[in-house]
PDB file of C-alpha atoms and ligand atoms in Angstrom:
ATOM      1  CA  MET A   1      25.245   0.093 -15.320  1.00 63.00           C
ATOM      2  CA  TYR A   2      21.667   1.220 -15.739  1.00 81.00           C
ATOM      3  CA  ASP A   3      19.801   3.233 -13.437  1.00 94.00           C
ATOM      4  CA  PRO A   4      18.680   1.596 -10.613  1.00 97.00           C
ATOM      5  CA  ILE A   5      15.625   3.706 -10.330  1.00 97.00           C
ATOM      6  CA  GLU A   6      14.934   3.845 -13.814  1.00 97.00           C
ATOM      7  CA  ARG A   7      15.165   0.849 -13.824  1.00 96.00           C
ATOM      8  CA  LEU A   8      12.768  -0.565 -11.108  1.00 97.00           C
ATOM      9  CA  GLN A   9      10.502   2.697 -12.801  1.00 97.00           C
ATOM     10  CA  THR A  10      10.485   0.226 -15.984  1.00 97.00           C
ATOM     11  CA  ILE A  11       9.856  -3.381 -14.572  1.00 97.00           C
ATOM     12  CA  TRP A  12       7.038  -1.522 -12.365  1.00 97.00           C
ATOM     13  CA  SER A  13       5.444   0.067 -15.703  1.00 97.00           C
ATOM     14  CA  GLN A  14       6.097  -3.495 -17.208  1.00 97.00           C
ATOM     15  CA  ALA A  15       3.756  -5.068 -14.360  1.00 96.00           C
ATOM     16  CA  LYS A  16       1.711  -2.544 -13.613  1.00 95.00           C
ATOM     17  CA  ASN A  17       0.388  -2.357 -18.008  1.00 95.00           C
ATOM     18  CA  ASN A  18       0.306  -6.435 -17.170  1.00 95.00           C
ATOM     19  CA  PRO A  19      -3.790  -7.119 -16.752  1.00 94.00           C
ATOM     20  CA  LEU A  20      -2.581 -10.509 -14.327  1.00 95.00           C
ATOM     21  CA  LEU A  21      -0.906  -8.313 -11.772  1.00 94.00           C
ATOM     22  CA  GLN A  22      -4.784  -7.385  -9.589  1.00 93.00           C
ATOM     23  CA  GLN A  23      -2.674  -5.406  -6.951  1.00 93.00           C
ATOM     24  CA  LYS A  24      -0.756  -2.659  -9.105  1.00 94.00           C
ATOM     25  CA  SER A  25       0.591  -1.143  -6.451  1.00 96.00           C
ATOM     26  CA  ALA A  26       1.164  -2.872  -3.215  1.00 97.00           C
ATOM     27  CA  VAL A  27       4.328  -3.351  -1.411  1.00 98.00           C
ATOM     28  CA  CYS A  28       5.448  -4.516   1.762  1.00 98.00           C
ATOM     29  CA  VAL A  29       7.203  -1.978   3.988  1.00 98.00           C
ATOM     30  CA  SER A  30       9.334  -3.067   7.141  1.00 99.00           C
ATOM     31  CA  THR A  31      10.252  -1.014   9.615  1.00 98.00           C
ATOM     32  CA  ILE A  32      11.923  -1.319  12.828  1.00 98.00           C
ATOM     33  CA  ASN A  33       9.260  -1.843  16.534  1.00 98.00           C
ATOM     34  CA  ALA A  34       9.854  -0.791  19.003  1.00 97.00           C
ATOM     35  CA  GLU A  35      11.307  -3.860  20.528  1.00 98.00           C
ATOM     36  CA  GLY A  36      13.438  -3.810  17.663  1.00 98.00           C
ATOM     37  CA  PHE A  37      11.694  -6.805  15.275  1.00 98.00           C
ATOM     38  CA  PRO A  38      11.042  -5.891  11.878  1.00 98.00           C
ATOM     39  CA  ASP A  39       7.417  -5.740  10.923  1.00 98.00           C
ATOM     40  CA  GLY A  40       6.283  -5.504   7.298  1.00 98.00           C
ATOM     41  CA  ARG A  41       2.920  -4.570   5.826  1.00 98.00           C
ATOM     42  CA  PHE A  42       1.609  -3.709   2.497  1.00 98.00           C
ATOM     43  CA  VAL A  43       1.084  -0.206   1.198  1.00 98.00           C
ATOM     44  CA  ASP A  44       0.248   1.393  -2.108  1.00 98.00           C
ATOM     45  CA  LEU A  45       3.121   2.443  -4.245  1.00 98.00           C
ATOM     46  CA  LYS A  46       2.505   6.084  -5.081  1.00 98.00           C
ATOM     47  CA  GLU A  47       5.180   7.098  -7.198  1.00 97.00           C
ATOM     48  CA  ILE A  48       8.892   5.940  -8.010  1.00 98.00           C
ATOM     49  CA  SER A  49      11.540   8.852  -9.117  1.00 98.00           C
ATOM     50  CA  GLN A  50      14.940  10.273  -8.180  1.00 96.00           C
ATOM     51  CA  ALA A  51      13.983  11.869  -4.900  1.00 96.00           C
ATOM     52  CA  GLY A  52      12.762   8.810  -3.630  1.00 98.00           C
ATOM     53  CA  ILE A  53       9.874   6.073  -3.109  1.00 98.00           C
ATOM     54  CA  LEU A  54       6.678   6.916  -2.639  1.00 98.00           C
ATOM     55  CA  PHE A  55       3.461   6.467   0.244  1.00 98.00           C
ATOM     56  CA  CYS A  56       1.027   7.191   1.762  1.00 98.00           C
ATOM     57  CA  SER A  57      -0.165   6.654   5.460  1.00 98.00           C
ATOM     58  CA  GLY A  58      -1.109   8.023   9.135  1.00 97.00           C
ATOM     59  CA  TYR A  59       1.774   9.345  10.584  1.00 98.00           C
ATOM     60  CA  ASP A  60       0.526   8.303  13.870  1.00 97.00           C
ATOM     61  CA  SER A  61       0.413   4.596  13.176  1.00 97.00           C
ATOM     62  CA  GLN A  62       2.222   1.861  14.125  1.00 98.00           C
ATOM     63  CA  LYS A  63       4.888   2.094  11.114  1.00 98.00           C
ATOM     64  CA  GLY A  64       4.589   6.280  11.315  1.00 98.00           C
ATOM     65  CA  ARG A  65       5.904   5.362  14.893  1.00 98.00           C
ATOM     66  CA  ASP A  66       8.191   3.124  13.757  1.00 98.00           C
ATOM     67  CA  ILE A  67       9.149   5.741  12.103  1.00 98.00           C
ATOM     68  CA  ALA A  68       9.629   8.777  13.698  1.00 98.00           C
ATOM     69  CA  ARG A  69      11.855   6.434  15.705  1.00 98.00           C
ATOM     70  CA  ASN A  70      13.784   4.830  13.378  1.00 98.00           C
ATOM     71  CA  PRO A  71      13.112   6.234   9.683  1.00 98.00           C
ATOM     72  CA  LYS A  72      15.602   2.829   8.146  1.00 98.00           C
ATOM     73  CA  VAL A  73      13.418   1.149   6.108  1.00 98.00           C
ATOM     74  CA  ALA A  74      12.893  -1.640   3.817  1.00 98.00           C
ATOM     75  CA  MET A  75      10.103  -2.686   0.479  1.00 98.00           C
ATOM     76  CA  THR A  76       9.905  -5.432  -0.903  1.00 98.00           C
ATOM     77  CA  ALA A  77       7.834  -6.492  -3.980  1.00 98.00           C
ATOM     78  CA  TRP A  78       7.532  -8.909  -5.883  1.00 97.00           C
ATOM     79  CA  TRP A  79       6.049  -8.786  -9.594  1.00 97.00           C
ATOM     80  CA  GLU A  80       4.463 -11.543 -10.614  1.00 95.00           C
ATOM     81  CA  PRO A  81       3.586 -10.888 -14.519  1.00 95.00           C
ATOM     82  CA  VAL A  82       6.871  -9.443 -15.050  1.00 97.00           C
ATOM     83  CA  GLU A  83       9.301 -11.811 -12.210  1.00 98.00           C
ATOM     84  CA  TYR A  84      10.403  -9.525 -10.895  1.00 98.00           C
ATOM     85  CA  GLN A  85      10.974  -9.299  -7.103  1.00 98.00           C
ATOM     86  CA  VAL A  86      12.461  -5.220  -5.521  1.00 98.00           C
ATOM     87  CA  ARG A  87      14.422  -5.309  -2.510  1.00 98.00           C
ATOM     88  CA  LEU A  88      15.384  -1.949  -1.236  1.00 98.00           C
ATOM     89  CA  PHE A  89      16.271  -0.711   1.887  1.00 98.00           C
ATOM     90  CA  GLY A  90      16.798   3.492   2.753  1.00 98.00           C
ATOM     91  CA  VAL A  91      15.664   6.239   4.754  1.00 98.00           C
ATOM     92  CA  ALA A  92      12.752   7.440   5.165  1.00 98.00           C
ATOM     93  CA  GLU A  93      11.589  11.275   5.184  1.00 98.00           C
ATOM     94  CA  LYS A  94       7.428  13.323   4.959  1.00 98.00           C
ATOM     95  CA  ILE A  95       6.435  14.462   2.277  1.00 98.00           C
ATOM     96  CA  ASP A  96       5.913  17.951   2.741  1.00 98.00           C
ATOM     97  CA  SER A  97       2.354  18.912   3.203  1.00 97.00           C
ATOM     98  CA  SER A  98       0.995  20.470  -0.228  1.00 98.00           C
ATOM     99  CA  LEU A  99       2.229  16.645  -1.747  1.00 98.00           C
ATOM    100  CA  ALA A 100       0.543  15.393   1.206  1.00 98.00           C
ATOM    101  CA  ASP A 101      -2.499  16.971  -0.304  1.00 98.00           C
ATOM    102  CA  LYS A 102      -2.977  16.270  -3.509  1.00 98.00           C
ATOM    103  CA  TYR A 103      -2.020  12.611  -2.654  1.00 98.00           C
ATOM    104  CA  TRP A 104      -5.437  12.922  -0.483  1.00 98.00           C
ATOM    105  CA  GLN A 105      -7.511  14.823  -3.121  1.00 97.00           C
ATOM    106  CA  SER A 106      -6.838  11.459  -5.459  1.00 97.00           C
ATOM    107  CA  ARG A 107      -7.675   9.100  -2.438  1.00 97.00           C
ATOM    108  CA  HIS A 108     -11.879   8.099  -2.374  1.00 96.00           C
ATOM    109  CA  GLN A 109     -14.080   9.363  -0.283  1.00 97.00           C
ATOM    110  CA  SER A 110     -14.333   5.997   2.148  1.00 97.00           C
ATOM    111  CA  ALA A 111     -10.828   6.820   2.327  1.00 97.00           C
ATOM    112  CA  ARG A 112     -10.748   9.961   3.202  1.00 98.00           C
ATOM    113  CA  ILE A 113     -13.327   9.421   5.612  1.00 97.00           C
ATOM    114  CA  ILE A 114     -11.667   6.655   7.713  1.00 97.00           C
ATOM    115  CA  SER A 115      -8.494   8.683   7.629  1.00 97.00           C
ATOM    116  CA  ALA A 116     -10.083  11.273   9.338  1.00 97.00           C
ATOM    117  CA  HIS A 117     -12.551   9.416  11.567  1.00 96.00           C
ATOM    118  CA  MET A 118     -10.207   6.858  12.943  1.00 95.00           C
ATOM    119  CA  GLN A 119      -6.748   6.511  14.371  1.00 94.00           C
ATOM    120  CA  GLN A 120      -5.053   3.801  12.335  1.00 93.00           C
ATOM    121  CA  SER A 121      -3.486   1.194  14.435  1.00 93.00           C
ATOM    122  CA  LEU A 122      -4.673   1.441  17.888  1.00 95.00           C
ATOM    123  CA  PRO A 123      -6.943  -0.582  19.024  1.00 95.00           C
ATOM    124  CA  ALA A 124     -11.118  -0.725  18.795  1.00 96.00           C
ATOM    125  CA  ASP A 125     -14.014  -2.340  20.789  1.00 95.00           C
ATOM    126  CA  SER A 126     -15.699  -3.639  18.690  1.00 97.00           C
ATOM    127  CA  LEU A 127     -15.679  -4.768  14.506  1.00 97.00           C
ATOM    128  CA  GLN A 128     -19.524  -3.267  15.066  1.00 97.00           C
ATOM    129  CA  ALA A 129     -18.285   0.109  17.073  1.00 96.00           C
ATOM    130  CA  ILE A 130     -15.794   0.895  13.827  1.00 97.00           C
ATOM    131  CA  GLN A 131     -18.336   0.065  10.887  1.00 97.00           C
ATOM    132  CA  GLU A 132     -21.440   2.220  13.380  1.00 96.00           C
ATOM    133  CA  ASN A 133     -18.455   5.141  13.496  1.00 96.00           C
ATOM    134  CA  PHE A 134     -18.190   5.050   9.674  1.00 97.00           C
ATOM    135  CA  LYS A 135     -21.237   5.052   9.012  1.00 97.00           C
ATOM    136  CA  ASN A 136     -21.819   7.943  10.994  1.00 97.00           C
ATOM    137  CA  ALA A 137     -19.061   9.489   9.038  1.00 97.00           C
ATOM    138  CA  GLN A 138     -20.310   8.834   6.122  1.00 97.00           C
ATOM    139  CA  ALA A 139     -24.158  10.536   6.790  1.00 97.00           C
ATOM    140  CA  GLN A 140     -21.738  13.650   8.140  1.00 96.00           C
ATOM    141  CA  TRP A 141     -19.615  14.485   4.902  1.00 97.00           C
ATOM    142  CA  GLN A 142     -21.983  12.126   2.075  1.00 96.00           C
ATOM    143  CA  GLU A 143     -19.795  13.987  -0.794  1.00 94.00           C
ATOM    144  CA  LYS A 144     -18.524  16.513   0.708  1.00 96.00           C
ATOM    145  CA  MET A 145     -14.655  16.885   0.662  1.00 96.00           C
ATOM    146  CA  VAL A 146     -12.944  16.030   4.057  1.00 97.00           C
ATOM    147  CA  PRO A 147     -10.011  17.982   4.836  1.00 98.00           C
ATOM    148  CA  ARG A 148      -6.701  15.755   4.953  1.00 98.00           C
ATOM    149  CA  PRO A 149      -6.306  15.305   9.453  1.00 98.00           C
ATOM    150  CA  ALA A 150      -2.571  16.854   9.712  1.00 97.00           C
ATOM    151  CA  ASN A 151      -1.405  13.223  10.836  1.00 97.00           C
ATOM    152  CA  TRP A 152      -1.705  12.243   7.387  1.00 98.00           C
ATOM    153  CA  GLY A 153       0.173  11.788   4.905  1.00 98.00           C
ATOM    154  CA  GLY A 154       3.321  10.070   3.226  1.00 98.00           C
ATOM    155  CA  TYR A 155       7.038   9.246   3.067  1.00 98.00           C
ATOM    156  CA  ARG A 156      10.064   9.200   0.113  1.00 98.00           C
ATOM    157  CA  VAL A 157      11.680   6.452   0.917  1.00 98.00           C
ATOM    158  CA  ILE A 158      15.196   7.124  -0.056  1.00 98.00           C
ATOM    159  CA  PRO A 159      16.966   4.142  -1.128  1.00 98.00           C
ATOM    160  CA  GLN A 160      20.740   3.201  -0.188  1.00 98.00           C
ATOM    161  CA  GLN A 161      20.357  -0.311  -1.964  1.00 98.00           C
ATOM    162  CA  ILE A 162      18.126  -1.986  -4.345  1.00 98.00           C
ATOM    163  CA  GLU A 163      17.958  -5.647  -5.665  1.00 98.00           C
ATOM    164  CA  LEU A 164      16.414  -6.438  -8.676  1.00 98.00           C
ATOM    165  CA  LEU A 165      16.258 -10.696  -9.306  1.00 98.00           C
ATOM    166  CA  ARG A 166      14.915 -11.728 -11.345  1.00 98.00           C
ATOM    167  CA  PHE A 167      12.738 -15.318 -10.919  1.00 97.00           C
ATOM    168  CA  GLU A 168      14.512 -17.808 -12.755  1.00 96.00           C
ATOM    169  CA  ALA A 169      12.347 -21.559 -12.313  1.00 95.00           C
ATOM    170  CA  SER A 170      15.493 -23.101 -12.602  1.00 96.00           C
ATOM    171  CA  ARG A 171      16.374 -21.140  -9.591  1.00 96.00           C
ATOM    172  CA  LEU A 172      19.365 -19.506 -11.363  1.00 96.00           C
ATOM    173  CA  HIS A 173      18.157 -16.436 -10.566  1.00 95.00           C
ATOM    174  CA  TYR A 174      19.765 -13.057 -11.415  1.00 97.00           C
ATOM    175  CA  ARG A 175      20.289 -10.497  -9.095  1.00 98.00           C
ATOM    176  CA  GLU A 176      22.013  -7.853  -9.587  1.00 98.00           C
ATOM    177  CA  CYS A 177      22.362  -5.814  -5.938  1.00 98.00           C
ATOM    178  CA  PHE A 178      22.834  -1.715  -6.834  1.00 98.00           C
ATOM    179  CA  THR A 179      24.560   0.059  -3.618  1.00 98.00           C
ATOM    180  CA  LYS A 180      24.751   4.076  -3.255  1.00 97.00           C
ATOM    181  CA  THR A 181      27.910   5.669  -1.899  1.00 94.00           C
ATOM    182  CA  GLY A 182      27.496   9.315  -1.575  1.00 93.00           C
ATOM    183  CA  SER A 183      25.391  10.006  -5.253  1.00 91.00           C
ATOM    184  CA  GLN A 184      27.001   7.144  -6.897  1.00 94.00           C
ATOM    185  CA  TRP A 185      25.684   3.609  -7.195  1.00 96.00           C
ATOM    186  CA  HIS A 186      27.524   0.651  -7.200  1.00 97.00           C
ATOM    187  CA  TYR A 187      26.540  -2.595  -8.930  1.00 96.00           C
ATOM    188  CA  GLN A 188      27.386  -5.359  -8.865  1.00 97.00           C
ATOM    189  CA  VAL A 189      25.347  -8.880  -9.623  1.00 97.00           C
ATOM    190  CA  LEU A 190      24.862 -12.197  -6.589  1.00 98.00           C
ATOM    191  CA  GLN A 191      25.430 -15.373  -6.908  1.00 98.00           C
ATOM    192  CA  PRO A 192      21.721 -16.955  -6.973  1.00 97.00           C
TER     193      PRO A 192
HETATM  194  C1  FMN B 201      -2.975  -4.505  -1.060  1.00 82.08           C
HETATM  195  C2  FMN B 201      -2.925  -3.234   0.310  1.00 82.08           C
HETATM  196  C3  FMN B 201      -2.731  -2.210   0.329  1.00 82.08           C
HETATM  197  C4  FMN B 201      -1.997  -1.450   1.634  1.00 82.08           C
HETATM  198  N1  FMN B 201      -2.358  -0.014   1.395  1.00 82.08           N
HETATM  199  C5  FMN B 201      -2.394   0.763   2.220  1.00 82.08           C
HETATM  200  C6  FMN B 201      -1.593   2.197   2.340  1.00 82.08           C
HETATM  201  O1  FMN B 201      -1.246   2.700   1.190  1.00 82.08           O
HETATM  202  N2  FMN B 201      -1.397   2.780   3.046  1.00 82.08           N
HETATM  203  C7  FMN B 201      -1.777   2.650   4.619  1.00 82.08           C
HETATM  204  O2  FMN B 201      -1.521   3.563   5.458  1.00 82.08           O
HETATM  205  N3  FMN B 201      -1.856   1.035   4.551  1.00 82.08           N
HETATM  206  C8  FMN B 201      -2.111  -0.187   4.306  1.00 82.08           C
HETATM  207  N4  FMN B 201      -2.701  -0.934   3.363  1.00 82.08           N
HETATM  208  C9  FMN B 201      -3.462  -1.298   5.243  1.00 82.08           C
HETATM  209  C10 FMN B 201      -1.785  -1.865   5.960  1.00 82.08           C
HETATM  210  O3  FMN B 201      -0.988  -3.308   5.097  1.00 82.08           O
HETATM  211  C11 FMN B 201      -2.168  -1.383   7.358  1.00 82.08           C
HETATM  212  O4  FMN B 201      -2.253  -2.527   7.652  1.00 82.08           O
HETATM  213  C12 FMN B 201      -2.077  -0.359   7.546  1.00 82.08           C
HETATM  214  O5  FMN B 201      -1.261   0.654   7.095  1.00 82.08           O
HETATM  215  C13 FMN B 201      -1.459  -0.390   9.471  1.00 82.08           C
HETATM  216  O6  FMN B 201       0.101  -0.444   9.241  1.00 82.08           O
HETATM  217  P1  FMN B 201       0.108  -0.623  10.656  1.00 82.08           P
HETATM  218  O7  FMN B 201      -0.556  -0.616  12.235  1.00 82.08           O
HETATM  219  O8  FMN B 201       1.838  -1.160  11.061  1.00 82.08           O
HETATM  220  O9  FMN B 201       0.679   1.045  10.546  1.00 82.08           O
HETATM  221  C14 FMN B 201      -2.596  -1.801   2.666  1.00 82.08           C
HETATM  222  C15 FMN B 201      -3.577  -2.469   2.284  1.00 82.08           C
HETATM  223  C16 FMN B 201      -3.118  -3.674   1.366  1.00 82.08           C
HETATM  224  C17 FMN B 201      -3.181  -5.134   1.881  1.00 82.08           C
END
């Protein structure tokens, strides 16, 4: 049996190195909302390691509020050039502030300005109001480093189950499911 985290790292790296994959790190994160509905949106996958699977976001966004209420999340990706669907669920934990700083610094200036000046997921008066807010903030900061707001950071998803599906045109997909019990991964092939 292979380690599922190493498998994920290999598959993602093969997908990323393929020029046909345009959004190299888009992955759907599903949370459970206040009404109990699952709700998914894409985020940028930052890192896959034995410590977990990392993405960044605003902590006061809808997903942030969902995770604060219920840290159980799912992640789903379809990496077309390598024909793999990845599907996992686990528990999300906030990353520490020094790691959040590192990712904040790696973002481009407009992303930093937007995260610092807007309240992700809250209603806005109009598209025009958003654009004006952005223009004013750009004029204020220009190329100066915008400090990371305390409510921006990241989450590490500690997976409890990971399924790798190798897509087959015949639909005889090859599904490998890894479930964690304690520190041990249990391996099971699933019918397509
Ligand atoms: C390809 C792609 C990548 C995205 N990456 C992120 C990301 O890394 N972090 C983030 O907060 N939102 C990201 N977004 C925006 C989210 O999909 C979403 O609109 C936003 O986070 C608000 O979601 P929420 O209201 O459920 O919290 C991305 C969207 C797309 C299409």
